[in-house]
PDB file of C-alpha atoms and ligand atoms in Angstrom:
ATOM      1  CA  UNK A  19     -15.467 -30.302  23.312  1.00  0.00           C
ATOM      2  CA  UNK A  20     -12.518 -31.948  24.718  1.00  0.00           C
ATOM      3  CA  UNK A  21      -9.497 -29.713  25.468  1.00  0.00           C
ATOM      4  CA  UNK A  22      -7.295 -29.344  22.367  1.00  0.00           C
ATOM      5  CA  UNK A  23     -10.262 -29.978  19.861  1.00  0.00           C
ATOM      6  CA  UNK A  24     -10.846 -27.595  16.950  1.00  0.00           C
ATOM      7  CA  UNK A  25     -13.396 -25.433  18.680  1.00  0.00           C
ATOM      8  CA  UNK A  26     -11.602 -25.303  22.077  1.00  0.00           C
ATOM      9  CA  UNK A  27     -12.595 -21.876  23.226  1.00  0.00           C
ATOM     10  CA  UNK A  28      -9.470 -21.990  25.944  1.00  0.00           C
ATOM     11  CA  UNK A  29      -7.417 -21.966  22.979  1.00  0.00           C
ATOM     12  CA  UNK A  30      -8.971 -19.022  21.234  1.00  0.00           C
ATOM     13  CA  UNK A  31      -6.992 -16.044  21.262  1.00  0.00           C
ATOM     14  CA  UNK A  32      -8.174 -13.101  23.541  1.00  0.00           C
ATOM     15  CA  UNK A  33      -9.691 -10.246  21.356  1.00  0.00           C
ATOM     16  CA  UNK A  34     -10.547  -7.263  23.546  1.00  0.00           C
ATOM     17  CA  UNK A  35      -6.806  -6.216  24.599  1.00  0.00           C
ATOM     18  CA  UNK A  36      -5.205  -3.548  26.127  1.00  0.00           C
ATOM     19  CA  UNK A  37      -1.253  -2.805  25.517  1.00  0.00           C
ATOM     20  CA  UNK A  38       0.647  -1.196  28.063  1.00  0.00           C
ATOM     21  CA  UNK A  39       4.168  -0.340  28.284  1.00  0.00           C
ATOM     22  CA  UNK A  40       6.541   2.624  28.293  1.00  0.00           C
ATOM     23  CA  UNK A  41       6.910   4.823  25.307  1.00  0.00           C
ATOM     24  CA  UNK A  42       8.786   2.938  22.865  1.00  0.00           C
ATOM     25  CA  UNK A  43       8.404  -0.397  24.445  1.00  0.00           C
ATOM     26  CA  UNK A  44       6.746  -1.617  21.002  1.00  0.00           C
ATOM     27  CA  UNK A  45       3.110  -1.364  21.740  1.00  0.00           C
ATOM     28  CA  UNK A  46       2.217   0.264  18.114  1.00  0.00           C
ATOM     29  CA  UNK A  47       4.583  -2.234  16.612  1.00  0.00           C
ATOM     30  CA  UNK A  48       2.920  -5.316  18.375  1.00  0.00           C
ATOM     31  CA  UNK A  49      -0.354  -3.671  17.574  1.00  0.00           C
ATOM     32  CA  UNK A  50      -0.017  -3.228  13.911  1.00  0.00           C
ATOM     33  CA  UNK A  51       0.861  -6.971  13.626  1.00  0.00           C
ATOM     34  CA  UNK A  52      -1.914  -8.053  16.093  1.00  0.00           C
ATOM     35  CA  UNK A  53      -4.707  -6.053  14.065  1.00  0.00           C
ATOM     36  CA  UNK A  54      -3.637  -7.879  10.949  1.00  0.00           C
ATOM     37  CA  UNK A  55      -3.554 -11.602  12.733  1.00  0.00           C
ATOM     38  CA  UNK A  56      -6.864 -11.096  15.034  1.00  0.00           C
ATOM     39  CA  UNK A  57      -8.833  -9.004  12.680  1.00  0.00           C
ATOM     40  CA  UNK A  58      -9.642  -6.324  15.415  1.00  0.00           C
ATOM     41  CA  UNK A  59      -9.192  -2.563  15.030  1.00  0.00           C
ATOM     42  CA  UNK A  60      -5.801  -0.995  16.310  1.00  0.00           C
ATOM     43  CA  UNK A  61      -6.887   2.058  18.490  1.00  0.00           C
ATOM     44  CA  UNK A  62      -3.920   4.393  19.093  1.00  0.00           C
ATOM     45  CA  UNK A  63      -5.090   7.396  21.155  1.00  0.00           C
ATOM     46  CA  UNK A  64      -1.556   9.083  19.995  1.00  0.00           C
ATOM     47  CA  UNK A  65      -2.450   8.402  16.395  1.00  0.00           C
ATOM     48  CA  UNK A  66      -6.073  10.018  16.803  1.00  0.00           C
ATOM     49  CA  UNK A  67      -4.581  12.946  18.330  1.00  0.00           C
ATOM     50  CA  UNK A  68      -1.886  13.191  15.835  1.00  0.00           C
ATOM     51  CA  UNK A  69      -4.663  13.074  13.111  1.00  0.00           C
ATOM     52  CA  UNK A  70      -6.558  16.104  15.065  1.00  0.00           C
ATOM     53  CA  UNK A  71      -3.138  18.062  14.926  1.00  0.00           C
ATOM     54  CA  UNK A  72      -2.796  17.295  11.105  1.00  0.00           C
ATOM     55  CA  UNK A  73      -6.111  18.694  10.669  1.00  0.00           C
ATOM     56  CA  UNK A  74      -5.430  21.770  12.840  1.00  0.00           C
ATOM     57  CA  UNK A  75      -8.512  21.222  15.110  1.00  0.00           C
ATOM     58  CA  UNK A  76      -9.026  22.642  18.800  1.00  0.00           C
ATOM     59  CA  UNK A  77      -8.185  19.395  20.174  1.00  0.00           C
ATOM     60  CA  UNK A  78      -5.218  18.990  17.819  1.00  0.00           C
ATOM     61  CA  UNK A  79      -3.897  22.194  18.904  1.00  0.00           C
ATOM     62  CA  UNK A  80      -4.183  21.133  22.814  1.00  0.00           C
ATOM     63  CA  UNK A  81      -2.639  17.892  21.886  1.00  0.00           C
ATOM     64  CA  UNK A  82       0.262  19.486  20.104  1.00  0.00           C
ATOM     65  CA  UNK A  83       0.981  21.780  23.333  1.00  0.00           C
ATOM     66  CA  UNK A  84       0.969  18.603  25.589  1.00  0.00           C
ATOM     67  CA  UNK A  85       3.023  16.483  23.080  1.00  0.00           C
ATOM     68  CA  UNK A  86       5.620  18.905  22.708  1.00  0.00           C
ATOM     69  CA  UNK A  87       6.334  18.979  26.443  1.00  0.00           C
ATOM     70  CA  UNK A  88       5.710  15.269  27.099  1.00  0.00           C
ATOM     71  CA  UNK A  89       2.652  15.951  29.171  1.00  0.00           C
ATOM     72  CA  UNK A  90      -0.568  13.957  28.894  1.00  0.00           C
ATOM     73  CA  UNK A  91      -4.104  15.262  27.167  1.00  0.00           C
ATOM     74  CA  UNK A  92      -6.710  15.961  29.971  1.00  0.00           C
ATOM     75  CA  UNK A  93      -8.426  12.502  30.997  1.00  0.00           C
ATOM     76  CA  UNK A  94     -11.873  13.365  30.139  1.00  0.00           C
ATOM     77  CA  UNK A  95     -11.018  14.612  26.562  1.00  0.00           C
ATOM     78  CA  UNK A  96      -9.380  11.083  26.071  1.00  0.00           C
ATOM     79  CA  UNK A  97     -12.227   8.984  27.691  1.00  0.00           C
ATOM     80  CA  UNK A  98     -14.736  11.052  25.363  1.00  0.00           C
ATOM     81  CA  UNK A  99     -12.815  10.106  22.392  1.00  0.00           C
ATOM     82  CA  UNK A 100     -12.534   6.529  23.491  1.00  0.00           C
ATOM     83  CA  UNK A 101     -16.421   6.261  24.059  1.00  0.00           C
ATOM     84  CA  UNK A 102     -17.112   7.907  20.640  1.00  0.00           C
ATOM     85  CA  UNK A 103     -14.973   5.140  19.398  1.00  0.00           C
ATOM     86  CA  UNK A 104     -16.600   2.617  21.058  1.00  0.00           C
ATOM     87  CA  UNK A 105     -20.054   3.629  20.462  1.00  0.00           C
ATOM     88  CA  UNK A 106     -19.638   3.476  16.541  1.00  0.00           C
ATOM     89  CA  UNK A 107     -17.357   0.330  16.453  1.00  0.00           C
ATOM     90  CA  UNK A 108     -18.191  -3.360  16.712  1.00  0.00           C
ATOM     91  CA  UNK A 109     -17.904  -4.635  20.197  1.00  0.00           C
ATOM     92  CA  UNK A 110     -16.232  -8.079  19.543  1.00  0.00           C
ATOM     93  CA  UNK A 111     -12.599  -6.902  19.532  1.00  0.00           C
ATOM     94  CA  UNK A 112     -10.096  -3.802  19.836  1.00  0.00           C
ATOM     95  CA  UNK A 113      -6.573  -3.486  20.674  1.00  0.00           C
ATOM     96  CA  UNK A 114      -6.109  -0.192  22.658  1.00  0.00           C
ATOM     97  CA  UNK A 115      -2.361   1.374  22.248  1.00  0.00           C
ATOM     98  CA  UNK A 116      -1.641   4.254  24.697  1.00  0.00           C
ATOM     99  CA  UNK A 117      -4.967   4.075  26.577  1.00  0.00           C
ATOM    100  CA  UNK A 118      -5.691   3.968  29.541  1.00  0.00           C
ATOM    101  CA  UNK A 119      -2.646   5.920  30.624  1.00  0.00           C
ATOM    102  CA  UNK A 120      -3.919   6.976  34.202  1.00  0.00           C
ATOM    103  CA  UNK A 121      -5.922   5.634  36.810  1.00  0.00           C
ATOM    104  CA  UNK A 122      -8.894   7.848  36.091  1.00  0.00           C
ATOM    105  CA  UNK A 123      -8.722   6.882  32.456  1.00  0.00           C
ATOM    106  CA  UNK A 124      -8.572   2.913  33.411  1.00  0.00           C
ATOM    107  CA  UNK A 125     -11.966   3.622  35.754  1.00  0.00           C
ATOM    108  CA  UNK A 126     -13.576   5.574  33.465  1.00  0.00           C
ATOM    109  CA  UNK A 127     -12.775   3.019  30.577  1.00  0.00           C
ATOM    110  CA  UNK A 128     -14.318   0.321  33.030  1.00  0.00           C
ATOM    111  CA  UNK A 129     -17.638   2.524  32.895  1.00  0.00           C
ATOM    112  CA  UNK A 130     -17.531   2.582  29.359  1.00  0.00           C
ATOM    113  CA  UNK A 131     -16.941  -1.024  28.744  1.00  0.00           C
ATOM    114  CA  UNK A 132     -19.697  -1.797  31.101  1.00  0.00           C
ATOM    115  CA  UNK A 133     -22.326   0.624  29.467  1.00  0.00           C
ATOM    116  CA  UNK A 134     -21.616  -1.225  26.328  1.00  0.00           C
ATOM    117  CA  UNK A 135     -21.540  -4.679  27.752  1.00  0.00           C
ATOM    118  CA  UNK A 136     -17.833  -5.552  26.697  1.00  0.00           C
ATOM    119  CA  UNK A 137     -15.363  -7.612  28.705  1.00  0.00           C
ATOM    120  CA  UNK A 138     -11.761  -6.907  28.558  1.00  0.00           C
ATOM    121  CA  UNK A 139     -10.050 -10.099  27.822  1.00  0.00           C
ATOM    122  CA  UNK A 140      -6.416  -9.313  28.026  1.00  0.00           C
ATOM    123  CA  UNK A 141      -3.447  -6.763  29.209  1.00  0.00           C
ATOM    124  CA  UNK A 142      -0.395  -7.239  27.597  1.00  0.00           C
ATOM    125  CA  UNK A 143       2.524  -5.694  29.603  1.00  0.00           C
ATOM    126  CA  UNK A 144       5.367  -5.026  27.372  1.00  0.00           C
ATOM    127  CA  UNK A 145       8.619  -4.898  29.411  1.00  0.00           C
ATOM    128  CA  UNK A 146      11.510  -3.290  28.314  1.00  0.00           C
ATOM    129  CA  UNK A 147      14.300  -1.076  30.245  1.00  0.00           C
ATOM    130  CA  UNK A 148      14.924   2.703  29.839  1.00  0.00           C
ATOM    131  CA  UNK A 149      18.349   2.429  28.302  1.00  0.00           C
ATOM    132  CA  UNK A 150      16.812   0.151  25.369  1.00  0.00           C
ATOM    133  CA  UNK A 151      13.949   2.551  24.992  1.00  0.00           C
ATOM    134  CA  UNK A 152      16.017   5.537  24.953  1.00  0.00           C
ATOM    135  CA  UNK A 153      18.016   3.946  22.014  1.00  0.00           C
ATOM    136  CA  UNK A 154      14.730   2.942  20.272  1.00  0.00           C
ATOM    137  CA  UNK A 155      13.302   6.274  20.354  1.00  0.00           C
ATOM    138  CA  UNK A 156      15.930   8.412  19.462  1.00  0.00           C
ATOM    139  CA  UNK A 157      16.395   6.413  15.989  1.00  0.00           C
ATOM    140  CA  UNK A 158      12.845   5.945  15.227  1.00  0.00           C
ATOM    141  CA  UNK A 159      11.345   6.960  12.055  1.00  0.00           C
ATOM    142  CA  UNK A 160       7.654   6.496  11.134  1.00  0.00           C
ATOM    143  CA  UNK A 161       5.538   6.539   8.036  1.00  0.00           C
ATOM    144  CA  UNK A 162       3.295   9.554   7.738  1.00  0.00           C
ATOM    145  CA  UNK A 163       1.037   7.595   5.737  1.00  0.00           C
ATOM    146  CA  UNK A 164       0.633   3.993   7.085  1.00  0.00           C
ATOM    147  CA  UNK A 165       2.317   4.315  10.361  1.00  0.00           C
ATOM    148  CA  UNK A 166       4.998   1.647   9.853  1.00  0.00           C
ATOM    149  CA  UNK A 167       7.731   2.015  12.113  1.00  0.00           C
ATOM    150  CA  UNK A 168      11.617   1.874  11.177  1.00  0.00           C
ATOM    151  CA  UNK A 169      14.893   2.432  13.184  1.00  0.00           C
ATOM    152  CA  UNK A 170      17.703   4.443  11.392  1.00  0.00           C
ATOM    153  CA  UNK A 171      20.301   1.884  12.238  1.00  0.00           C
ATOM    154  CA  UNK A 172      18.578  -1.224  13.423  1.00  0.00           C
ATOM    155  CA  UNK A 173      15.499  -1.419  11.159  1.00  0.00           C
ATOM    156  CA  UNK A 174      16.184   0.933   8.193  1.00  0.00           C
ATOM    157  CA  UNK A 175      13.988   1.007   5.191  1.00  0.00           C
ATOM    158  CA  UNK A 176      15.014  -0.306   1.875  1.00  0.00           C
ATOM    159  CA  UNK A 177      15.503   3.335   0.128  1.00  0.00           C
ATOM    160  CA  UNK A 178      16.191   6.162   2.819  1.00  0.00           C
ATOM    161  CA  UNK A 179      13.428   8.017   4.173  1.00  0.00           C
ATOM    162  CA  UNK A 180      10.738   6.031   2.032  1.00  0.00           C
ATOM    163  CA  UNK A 181       8.342   3.390   3.559  1.00  0.00           C
ATOM    164  CA  UNK A 182       8.656  -0.065   2.106  1.00  0.00           C
ATOM    165  CA  UNK A 183       5.175  -0.845   2.728  1.00  0.00           C
ATOM    166  CA  UNK A 184       3.469   1.970   0.927  1.00  0.00           C
ATOM    167  CA  UNK A 185       6.256   4.343  -0.610  1.00  0.00           C
ATOM    168  CA  UNK A 186       5.216   7.167   2.099  1.00  0.00           C
ATOM    169  CA  UNK A 187       7.647   9.853   3.391  1.00  0.00           C
ATOM    170  CA  UNK A 188       9.328   8.825   6.704  1.00  0.00           C
ATOM    171  CA  UNK A 189       9.217  11.291   9.460  1.00  0.00           C
ATOM    172  CA  UNK A 190      10.300  11.635  12.955  1.00  0.00           C
ATOM    173  CA  UNK A 191       8.054  12.213  15.531  1.00  0.00           C
ATOM    174  CA  UNK A 192       8.437  15.907  17.249  1.00  0.00           C
ATOM    175  CA  UNK A 193       8.213  14.180  20.772  1.00  0.00           C
ATOM    176  CA  UNK A 194      10.755  11.556  20.110  1.00  0.00           C
ATOM    177  CA  UNK A 195      13.492  14.390  20.979  1.00  0.00           C
ATOM    178  CA  UNK A 196      15.698  13.788  23.640  1.00  0.00           C
ATOM    179  CA  UNK A 197      14.468  16.453  26.366  1.00  0.00           C
ATOM    180  CA  UNK A 198      10.721  15.452  25.620  1.00  0.00           C
ATOM    181  CA  UNK A 199      11.692  11.686  25.848  1.00  0.00           C
ATOM    182  CA  UNK A 200      13.145  12.310  29.525  1.00  0.00           C
ATOM    183  CA  UNK A 201       9.570  14.024  30.473  1.00  0.00           C
ATOM    184  CA  UNK A 202       7.395  11.326  28.784  1.00  0.00           C
ATOM    185  CA  UNK A 203       9.362   8.656  30.785  1.00  0.00           C
ATOM    186  CA  UNK A 204       8.801  10.390  33.947  1.00  0.00           C
ATOM    187  CA  UNK A 205       5.181  10.895  33.314  1.00  0.00           C
ATOM    188  CA  UNK A 206       4.944   7.107  32.356  1.00  0.00           C
ATOM    189  CA  UNK A 207       6.641   6.214  35.828  1.00  0.00           C
ATOM    190  CA  UNK A 208       4.334   8.532  37.687  1.00  0.00           C
ATOM    191  CA  UNK A 209       1.104   8.197  36.031  1.00  0.00           C
ATOM    192  CA  UNK A 210       0.946   4.917  33.897  1.00  0.00           C
ATOM    193  CA  UNK A 211       3.156   2.163  35.404  1.00  0.00           C
ATOM    194  CA  UNK A 212       0.933   1.618  38.228  1.00  0.00           C
ATOM    195  CA  UNK A 213      -1.931   0.319  35.750  1.00  0.00           C
ATOM    196  CA  UNK A 214      -0.277  -2.797  35.620  1.00  0.00           C
ATOM    197  CA  UNK A 215      -0.994  -3.509  39.121  1.00  0.00           C
ATOM    198  CA  UNK A 216      -4.778  -2.198  38.600  1.00  0.00           C
ATOM    199  CA  UNK A 217      -5.165  -5.008  35.927  1.00  0.00           C
ATOM    200  CA  UNK A 218      -3.011  -7.611  37.482  1.00  0.00           C
ATOM    201  CA  UNK A 219      -5.409  -7.652  40.310  1.00  0.00           C
ATOM    202  CA  UNK A 220      -8.133  -8.910  38.011  1.00  0.00           C
ATOM    203  CA  UNK A 221      -5.786 -11.451  36.802  1.00  0.00           C
ATOM    204  CA  UNK A 222      -5.947  -9.824  33.164  1.00  0.00           C
ATOM    205  CA  UNK A 223      -2.093  -9.041  32.768  1.00  0.00           C
ATOM    206  CA  UNK A 224       0.425 -11.244  30.520  1.00  0.00           C
ATOM    207  CA  UNK A 225       4.036 -10.118  31.029  1.00  0.00           C
ATOM    208  CA  UNK A 226       5.687  -9.895  27.760  1.00  0.00           C
ATOM    209  CA  UNK A 227       9.557  -9.314  27.243  1.00  0.00           C
ATOM    210  CA  UNK A 228       9.828  -6.604  24.817  1.00  0.00           C
ATOM    211  CA  UNK A 229      13.591  -6.324  24.796  1.00  0.00           C
ATOM    212  CA  UNK A 230      13.573  -8.648  21.987  1.00  0.00           C
ATOM    213  CA  UNK A 231      13.535  -8.491  18.064  1.00  0.00           C
ATOM    214  CA  UNK A 232      10.410  -7.834  16.369  1.00  0.00           C
ATOM    215  CA  UNK A 233       9.827 -11.534  15.287  1.00  0.00           C
ATOM    216  CA  UNK A 234      10.576 -12.582  18.849  1.00  0.00           C
ATOM    217  CA  UNK A 235       8.078 -10.104  20.027  1.00  0.00           C
ATOM    218  CA  UNK A 236       5.463 -11.164  17.963  1.00  0.00           C
ATOM    219  CA  UNK A 237       5.917 -14.889  18.981  1.00  0.00           C
ATOM    220  CA  UNK A 238       5.657 -13.871  22.818  1.00  0.00           C
ATOM    221  CA  UNK A 239       2.687 -11.753  22.180  1.00  0.00           C
ATOM    222  CA  UNK A 240       0.964 -14.535  20.534  1.00  0.00           C
ATOM    223  CA  UNK A 241       1.782 -16.984  23.017  1.00  0.00           C
ATOM    224  CA  UNK A 242       0.571 -14.552  25.680  1.00  0.00           C
ATOM    225  CA  UNK A 243      -2.605 -14.398  23.965  1.00  0.00           C
ATOM    226  CA  UNK A 244      -3.408 -17.965  23.358  1.00  0.00           C
ATOM    227  CA  UNK A 245      -1.984 -19.476  26.648  1.00  0.00           C
TER     228      UNK A 245
HETATM  229  P1  LIG B  16       4.163   6.987  23.120  1.00  0.00           P
HETATM  230  O1  LIG B  16       5.051   6.622  21.947  1.00  0.00           O
HETATM  231  O2  LIG B  16       4.767   7.746  24.164  1.00  0.00           O
HETATM  232  O3  LIG B  16       3.246   5.721  23.771  1.00  0.00           O
HETATM  233  P2  LIG B  16       1.739   7.878  21.832  1.00  0.00           P
HETATM  234  O4  LIG B  16       1.701   8.113  20.237  1.00  0.00           O
HETATM  235  O5  LIG B  16       0.837   6.926  22.564  1.00  0.00           O
HETATM  236  O6  LIG B  16       2.930   8.063  22.484  1.00  0.00           O
HETATM  237  O7  LIG B  16       1.079   9.245  22.369  1.00  0.00           O
HETATM  238  C1  LIG B  16       1.838  10.533  22.092  1.00  0.00           C
HETATM  239  C2  LIG B  16       1.107  11.857  23.064  1.00  0.00           C
HETATM  240  O8  LIG B  16      -0.359  11.793  22.905  1.00  0.00           O
HETATM  241  C3  LIG B  16       1.417  11.503  24.443  1.00  0.00           C
HETATM  242  O9  LIG B  16       2.606  11.946  24.846  1.00  0.00           O
HETATM  243  C4  LIG B  16       0.234  12.414  24.825  1.00  0.00           C
HETATM  244  O10 LIG B  16       0.474  13.728  25.125  1.00  0.00           O
HETATM  245  C5  LIG B  16      -0.667  12.174  24.267  1.00  0.00           C
HETATM  246  N1  LIG B  16      -1.680  10.954  24.380  1.00  0.00           N
HETATM  247  C6  LIG B  16      -1.888   9.941  23.794  1.00  0.00           C
HETATM  248  N2  LIG B  16      -2.588   9.005  24.503  1.00  0.00           N
HETATM  249  C7  LIG B  16      -3.185   9.589  25.480  1.00  0.00           C
HETATM  250  C8  LIG B  16      -4.069   9.119  26.666  1.00  0.00           C
HETATM  251  N3  LIG B  16      -4.411   8.104  26.748  1.00  0.00           N
HETATM  252  N4  LIG B  16      -3.950  10.058  27.742  1.00  0.00           N
HETATM  253  C9  LIG B  16      -3.364  11.572  27.483  1.00  0.00           C
HETATM  254  N5  LIG B  16      -2.458  11.829  26.770  1.00  0.00           N
HETATM  255  C10 LIG B  16      -2.351  11.043  25.707  1.00  0.00           C
END
């Protein structure tokens, strides 16, 4: 089929996607939008760990103690979670948000994908400065039920502390406090930022300016995935 035709595969959006970016760069927001648009599941290791915390499991207690100090959960525990997820879900698409977060996780993820004959299509690198992220995170409130994200002054809910989407209660994340944020940023720079080069060397990375409003972020993300 000619380029630009109806079934032109070169114009089909990528479907097996990893989102990289600092805490507060908008990975969760972009993923929540993309999951509806691409009809592929959004996998947030942070959300999986928060669910474990809510159920007070052994893993949840470990994740809580890591999260409270801004540290990462050990790599092997995270990659086991991811492998279990991949085992029981269709292989034609996913949006990983918050994973991989270290070089060993990225290497183990390669092995997992190879074992399941899955090819990673794209890595979105959301770029934003520390000052912007700090302002976002310190004002962030999240729906406890559907995970929709708001900002106390910039994207406030219609009714105070109530989610516009599902009516759930809005809460602040414990790891969004200022001291914990500083440690999360340090850990991001030390452990995670280098993954961009790891994936760039394979030609998978699409840089996206994430210091923009949500609507513009969606546009740039979509352009990156369909270009
Ligand atoms: P952020 O907003 O910082 O991207 P997440 O919601 O992705 O936060 O994760 C919250 C916490 O859960 C992290 O600070 C870390 O303790 C733990 N966590 C999440 N994903 C991973 C991962 N891939 N590896 C190790 N720890 C993780």
